[in-house]
XYZ file of C-alpha atoms in Angstrom:
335
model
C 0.000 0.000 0.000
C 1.618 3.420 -0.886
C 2.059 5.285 2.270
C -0.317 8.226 1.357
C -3.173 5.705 1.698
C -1.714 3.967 4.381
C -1.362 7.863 6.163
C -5.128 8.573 5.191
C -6.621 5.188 6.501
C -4.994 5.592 9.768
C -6.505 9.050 10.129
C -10.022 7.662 8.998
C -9.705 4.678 11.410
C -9.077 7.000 14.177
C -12.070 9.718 13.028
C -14.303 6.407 13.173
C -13.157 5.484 16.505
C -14.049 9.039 17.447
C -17.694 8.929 15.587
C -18.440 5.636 17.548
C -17.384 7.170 21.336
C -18.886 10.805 20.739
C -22.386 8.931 19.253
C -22.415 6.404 22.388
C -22.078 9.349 24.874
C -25.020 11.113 23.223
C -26.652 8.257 23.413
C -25.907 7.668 26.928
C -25.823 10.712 28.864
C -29.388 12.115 27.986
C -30.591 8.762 29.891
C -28.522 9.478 32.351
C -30.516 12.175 33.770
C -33.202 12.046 35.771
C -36.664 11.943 34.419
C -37.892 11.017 30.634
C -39.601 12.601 27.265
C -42.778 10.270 28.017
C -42.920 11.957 31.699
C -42.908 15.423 30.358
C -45.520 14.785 28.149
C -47.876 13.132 30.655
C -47.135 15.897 33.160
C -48.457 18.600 30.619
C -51.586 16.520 29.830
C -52.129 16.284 33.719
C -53.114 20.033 33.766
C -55.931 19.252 31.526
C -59.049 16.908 32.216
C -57.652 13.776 31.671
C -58.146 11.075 34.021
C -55.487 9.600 36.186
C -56.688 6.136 34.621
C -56.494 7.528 30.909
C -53.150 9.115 31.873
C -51.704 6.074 32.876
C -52.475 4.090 29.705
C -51.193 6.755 27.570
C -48.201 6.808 29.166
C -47.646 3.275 29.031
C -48.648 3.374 25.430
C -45.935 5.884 24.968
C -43.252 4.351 26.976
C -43.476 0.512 24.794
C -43.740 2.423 21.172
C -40.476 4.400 21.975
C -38.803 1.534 23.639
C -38.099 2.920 26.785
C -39.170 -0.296 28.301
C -35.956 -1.898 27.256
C -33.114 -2.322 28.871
C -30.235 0.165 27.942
C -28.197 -1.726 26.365
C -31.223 -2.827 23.989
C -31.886 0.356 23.864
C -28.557 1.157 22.238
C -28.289 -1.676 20.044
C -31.685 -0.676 18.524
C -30.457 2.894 18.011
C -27.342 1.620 15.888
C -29.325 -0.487 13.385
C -31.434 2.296 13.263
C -28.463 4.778 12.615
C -26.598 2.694 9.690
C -30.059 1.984 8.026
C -30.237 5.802 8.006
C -33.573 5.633 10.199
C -33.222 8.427 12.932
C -36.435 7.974 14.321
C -39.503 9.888 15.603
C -39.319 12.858 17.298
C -41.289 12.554 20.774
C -41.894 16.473 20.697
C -42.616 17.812 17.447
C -45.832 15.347 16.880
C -43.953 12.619 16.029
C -42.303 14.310 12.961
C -39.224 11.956 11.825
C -36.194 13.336 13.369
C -34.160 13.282 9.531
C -36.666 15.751 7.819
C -36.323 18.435 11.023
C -32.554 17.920 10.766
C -32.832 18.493 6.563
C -34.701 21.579 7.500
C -32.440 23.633 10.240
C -29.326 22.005 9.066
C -28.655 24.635 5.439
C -29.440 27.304 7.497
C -26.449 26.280 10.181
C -23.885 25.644 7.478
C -24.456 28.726 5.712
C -23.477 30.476 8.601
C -20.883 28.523 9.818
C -19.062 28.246 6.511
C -18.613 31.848 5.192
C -17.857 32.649 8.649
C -15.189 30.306 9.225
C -13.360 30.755 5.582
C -13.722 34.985 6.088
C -12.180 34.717 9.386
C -9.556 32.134 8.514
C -8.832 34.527 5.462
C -8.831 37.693 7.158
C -7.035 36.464 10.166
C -4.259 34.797 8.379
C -3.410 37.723 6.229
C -3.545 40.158 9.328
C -1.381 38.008 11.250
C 1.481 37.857 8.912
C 1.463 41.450 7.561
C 1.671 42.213 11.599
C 4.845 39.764 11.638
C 6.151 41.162 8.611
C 5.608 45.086 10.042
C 7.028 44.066 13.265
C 7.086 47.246 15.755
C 5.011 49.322 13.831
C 1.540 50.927 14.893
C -0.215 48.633 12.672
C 1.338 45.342 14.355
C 0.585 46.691 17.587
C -3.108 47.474 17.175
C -3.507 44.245 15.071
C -1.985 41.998 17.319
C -3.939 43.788 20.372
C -7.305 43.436 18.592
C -6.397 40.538 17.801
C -5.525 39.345 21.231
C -9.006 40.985 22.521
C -10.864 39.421 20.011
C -9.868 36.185 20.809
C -10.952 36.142 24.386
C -14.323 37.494 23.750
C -17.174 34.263 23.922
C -19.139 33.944 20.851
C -22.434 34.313 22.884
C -21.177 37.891 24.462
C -20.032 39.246 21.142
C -23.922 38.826 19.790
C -25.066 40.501 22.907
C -22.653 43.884 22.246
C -23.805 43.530 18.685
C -27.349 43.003 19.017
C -27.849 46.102 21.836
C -25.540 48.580 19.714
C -26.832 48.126 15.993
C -30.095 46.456 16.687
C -31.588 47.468 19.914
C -29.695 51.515 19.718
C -29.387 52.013 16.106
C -32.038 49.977 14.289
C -29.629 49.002 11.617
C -30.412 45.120 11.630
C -33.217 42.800 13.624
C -31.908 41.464 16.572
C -33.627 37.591 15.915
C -34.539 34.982 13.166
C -33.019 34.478 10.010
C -35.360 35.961 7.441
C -38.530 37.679 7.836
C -41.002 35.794 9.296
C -43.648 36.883 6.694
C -41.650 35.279 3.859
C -41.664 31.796 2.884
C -38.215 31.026 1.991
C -37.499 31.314 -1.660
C -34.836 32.212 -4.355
C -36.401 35.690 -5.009
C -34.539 38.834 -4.420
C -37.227 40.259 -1.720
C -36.293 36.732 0.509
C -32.480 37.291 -0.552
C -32.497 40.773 0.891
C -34.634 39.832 3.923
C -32.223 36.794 4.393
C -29.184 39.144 4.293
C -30.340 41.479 6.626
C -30.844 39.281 9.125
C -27.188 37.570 8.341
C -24.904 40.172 9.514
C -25.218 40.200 13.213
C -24.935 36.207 13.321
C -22.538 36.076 10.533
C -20.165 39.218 12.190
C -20.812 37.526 15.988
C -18.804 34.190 15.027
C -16.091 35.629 12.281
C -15.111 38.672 14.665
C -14.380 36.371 17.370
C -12.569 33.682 14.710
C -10.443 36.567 13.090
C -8.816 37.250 16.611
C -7.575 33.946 17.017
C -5.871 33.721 13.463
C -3.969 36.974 13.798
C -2.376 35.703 16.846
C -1.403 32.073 15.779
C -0.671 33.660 12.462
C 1.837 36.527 13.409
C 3.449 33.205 15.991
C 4.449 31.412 12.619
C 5.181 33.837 10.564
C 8.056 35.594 12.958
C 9.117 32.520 13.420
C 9.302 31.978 9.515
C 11.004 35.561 9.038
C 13.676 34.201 11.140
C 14.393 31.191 8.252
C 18.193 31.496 6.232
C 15.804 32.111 2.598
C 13.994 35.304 4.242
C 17.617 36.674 5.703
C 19.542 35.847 2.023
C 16.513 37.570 0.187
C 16.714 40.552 2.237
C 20.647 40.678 1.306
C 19.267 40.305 -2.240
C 17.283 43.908 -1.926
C 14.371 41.197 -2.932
C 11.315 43.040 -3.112
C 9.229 43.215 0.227
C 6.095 41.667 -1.085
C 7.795 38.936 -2.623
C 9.156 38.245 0.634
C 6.241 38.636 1.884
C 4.126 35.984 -0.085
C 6.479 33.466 0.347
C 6.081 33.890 4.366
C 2.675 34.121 4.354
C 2.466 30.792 2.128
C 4.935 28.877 3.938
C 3.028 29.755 7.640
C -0.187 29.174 6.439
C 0.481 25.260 5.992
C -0.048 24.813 9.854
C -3.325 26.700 9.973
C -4.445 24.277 7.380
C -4.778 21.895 10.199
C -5.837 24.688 12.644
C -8.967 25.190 10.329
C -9.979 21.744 11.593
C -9.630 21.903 15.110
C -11.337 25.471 14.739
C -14.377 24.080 13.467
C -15.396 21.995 16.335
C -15.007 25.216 18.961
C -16.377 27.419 16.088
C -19.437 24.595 15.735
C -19.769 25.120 19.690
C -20.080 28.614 19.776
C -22.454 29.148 17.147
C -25.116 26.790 18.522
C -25.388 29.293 21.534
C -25.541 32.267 19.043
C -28.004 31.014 17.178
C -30.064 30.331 20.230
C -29.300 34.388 20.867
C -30.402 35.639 17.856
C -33.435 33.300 17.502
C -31.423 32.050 14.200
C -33.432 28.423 12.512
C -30.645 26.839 12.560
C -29.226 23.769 14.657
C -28.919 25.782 17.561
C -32.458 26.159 17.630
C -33.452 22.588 17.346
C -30.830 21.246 19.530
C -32.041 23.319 22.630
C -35.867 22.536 21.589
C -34.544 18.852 21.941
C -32.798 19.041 24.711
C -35.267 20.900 26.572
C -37.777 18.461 26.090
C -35.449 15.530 26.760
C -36.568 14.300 23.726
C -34.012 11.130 23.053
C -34.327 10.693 18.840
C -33.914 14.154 18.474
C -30.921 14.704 20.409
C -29.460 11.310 18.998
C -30.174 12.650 15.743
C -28.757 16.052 15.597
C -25.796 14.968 17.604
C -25.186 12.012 14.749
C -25.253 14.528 12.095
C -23.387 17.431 13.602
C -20.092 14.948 14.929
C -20.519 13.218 11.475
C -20.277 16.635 9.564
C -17.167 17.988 12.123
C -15.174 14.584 11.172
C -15.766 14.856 7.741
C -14.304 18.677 7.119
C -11.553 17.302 9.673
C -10.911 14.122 7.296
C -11.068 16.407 4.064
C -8.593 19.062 5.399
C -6.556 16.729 6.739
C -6.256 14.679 2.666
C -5.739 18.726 1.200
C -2.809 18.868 4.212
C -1.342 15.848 2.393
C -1.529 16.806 -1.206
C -0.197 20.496 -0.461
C 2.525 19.665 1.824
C 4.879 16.767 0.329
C 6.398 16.522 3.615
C 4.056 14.687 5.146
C 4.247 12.263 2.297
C 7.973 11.658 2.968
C 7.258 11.467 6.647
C 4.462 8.923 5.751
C 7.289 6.895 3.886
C 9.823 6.846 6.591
């Protein structure tokens, strides 16, 4: 086996290993708790006229269709035939609606913040960073690196607070919740487009301000430490132009924050699911609270399968672009 392939099944073996152990803890620890989905629902119908008798049946009723009669460990062997025959399940709280088609219908809205937001601030960041390095003690290296450095230690769910009381709740520039107009129906026309885009910025600028701090910083790290290579020193005897110079230390430090990109997304991933809660965004966020709020089991199985299987997937693709772009890792793969 050529050791590229041999380098990229070791990595999938190990994100597999790390799907199987992140799925079996959200499996586990929502039973864990005290208390069940079934219970909640009986104890809302016990405010009405029910009787106890009636109440008892239903519940009972409830308890055998959702298998919460088994044992756990039936329990959890059901759920992973379910899983790799795709079936997610019922939801318990949304009327029984099956768990996949709530999932297809908050999960676009999630990615399409989360992407743009996490390439802008990777972008941004990166290229902040090492013009910083490259201007080292200048004005603009100090205030970048100090923004920077503020940025970074600002939580995601603060940052939408600031930004929803200064430009939503002071200025009126932008709503301060959902993402489109509630009066639309989503669509491709330019009236939902507009509405949609209006109600992006605070989300989107919440997450990538936050990201774009912690770039700079790990960006001007490697690329002082890249001005200090023998090539940068012999160029600068050279009278090489400065932006040449440049570009070639902002290429060769940006091969580590290929990597960081992946470990980013996970915290980034983290973060937005409490801003989207914030900003009333219908995204994962959303449903993931709903679920959890209501202890409802498929649900929560089901959004955690999808968002752990989507986070190991961009980690497993950046990790195969790391190979092709850096041939060092090839020739480490070899040794």
């Amino acid at each position: 086996m050529r050791p590229i392939y041999r380098y990229l099944l070791i990595k999938l073996s190990f994100l597999l290993a790390t799907y199987f152990v992140a799925v079996s803890l959200a499996f586990v620890l929502p039973r864990i708790a005290p208390g069940n989905p079934v219970q909640q629902i009986i104890a809302g119908l016990s405010q009405g006229s029910l009787s106890p008798e009636l109440l008892d049946q239903y519940q009972r009723r409830l308890v055998e269709e959702f298998g919460l009669n088994k044992p756990l460990y039936a329990q959890y062997i059901d759920f992973l035939k379910s899983a790799f025959s795709g079936d997610l399940g019922t939801s318990i709280s949304s009327f029984r609606y099956p768990v996949t088609e709530l999932i297809a219908r908050h999960l676009p809205w999630t990615l399409l913040l989360l992407v743009p937001a996490t390439l802008v601030a990777w972008t941004v960041g990166n290229y902040l960073g090492a013009r910083a390095a490259y201007r080292r003690g200048t004005l603009f290296e100090k205030t970048t690196v100090s923004t920077g450095i503020i940025l970074s230690q600002i939580p995601y769910y603060w940052m939408a607070m600031v930004l929803i009381y200064v430009f939503s709740i002071k200025l009126g520039l932008f709503p301060s919740g959902s993402a489109y107009d509630p009066t639309l129906v989503p669509s491709l026309d330019w009236e939902f487009i507009k509405s949609y885009l209006h109600h992006y910025i605070l989300p989107f600028l919440s997450i990538a301000l936050v990201s774009t701090g912690g770039w700079i910083i790990s960006m001007r790290v490697l690329a002082a430490m890249e001005l200090g290579s023998t090539y940068v020193k012999f160029s600068e005897i050279l009278n090489v132009h400065d932006e040449i110079i440049f570009r070639y230390v902002l290429r060769n430090s940006l091969l580590p924050q290929v990597t960081g990109i992946a470990i980013q997304l996970g915290t980034v991933m983290a973060g937005q699911i409490i801003t989207e809660q914030l900003f009333n965004y219908q995204g994962m966020g959303i449903l993931l609270a709903r679920a959890l709020g209501a202890r409802d089991y498929p649900l929560i199985q089901g959004i955690f399968l999808i968002l752990i299987g989507t986070l190991l997937l961009a980690n497993f693709i950046v990790e195969f672009i790391y190979v092709l772009i850096d041939p060092r890792i090839r020739l480490g793969a070899r040794e």
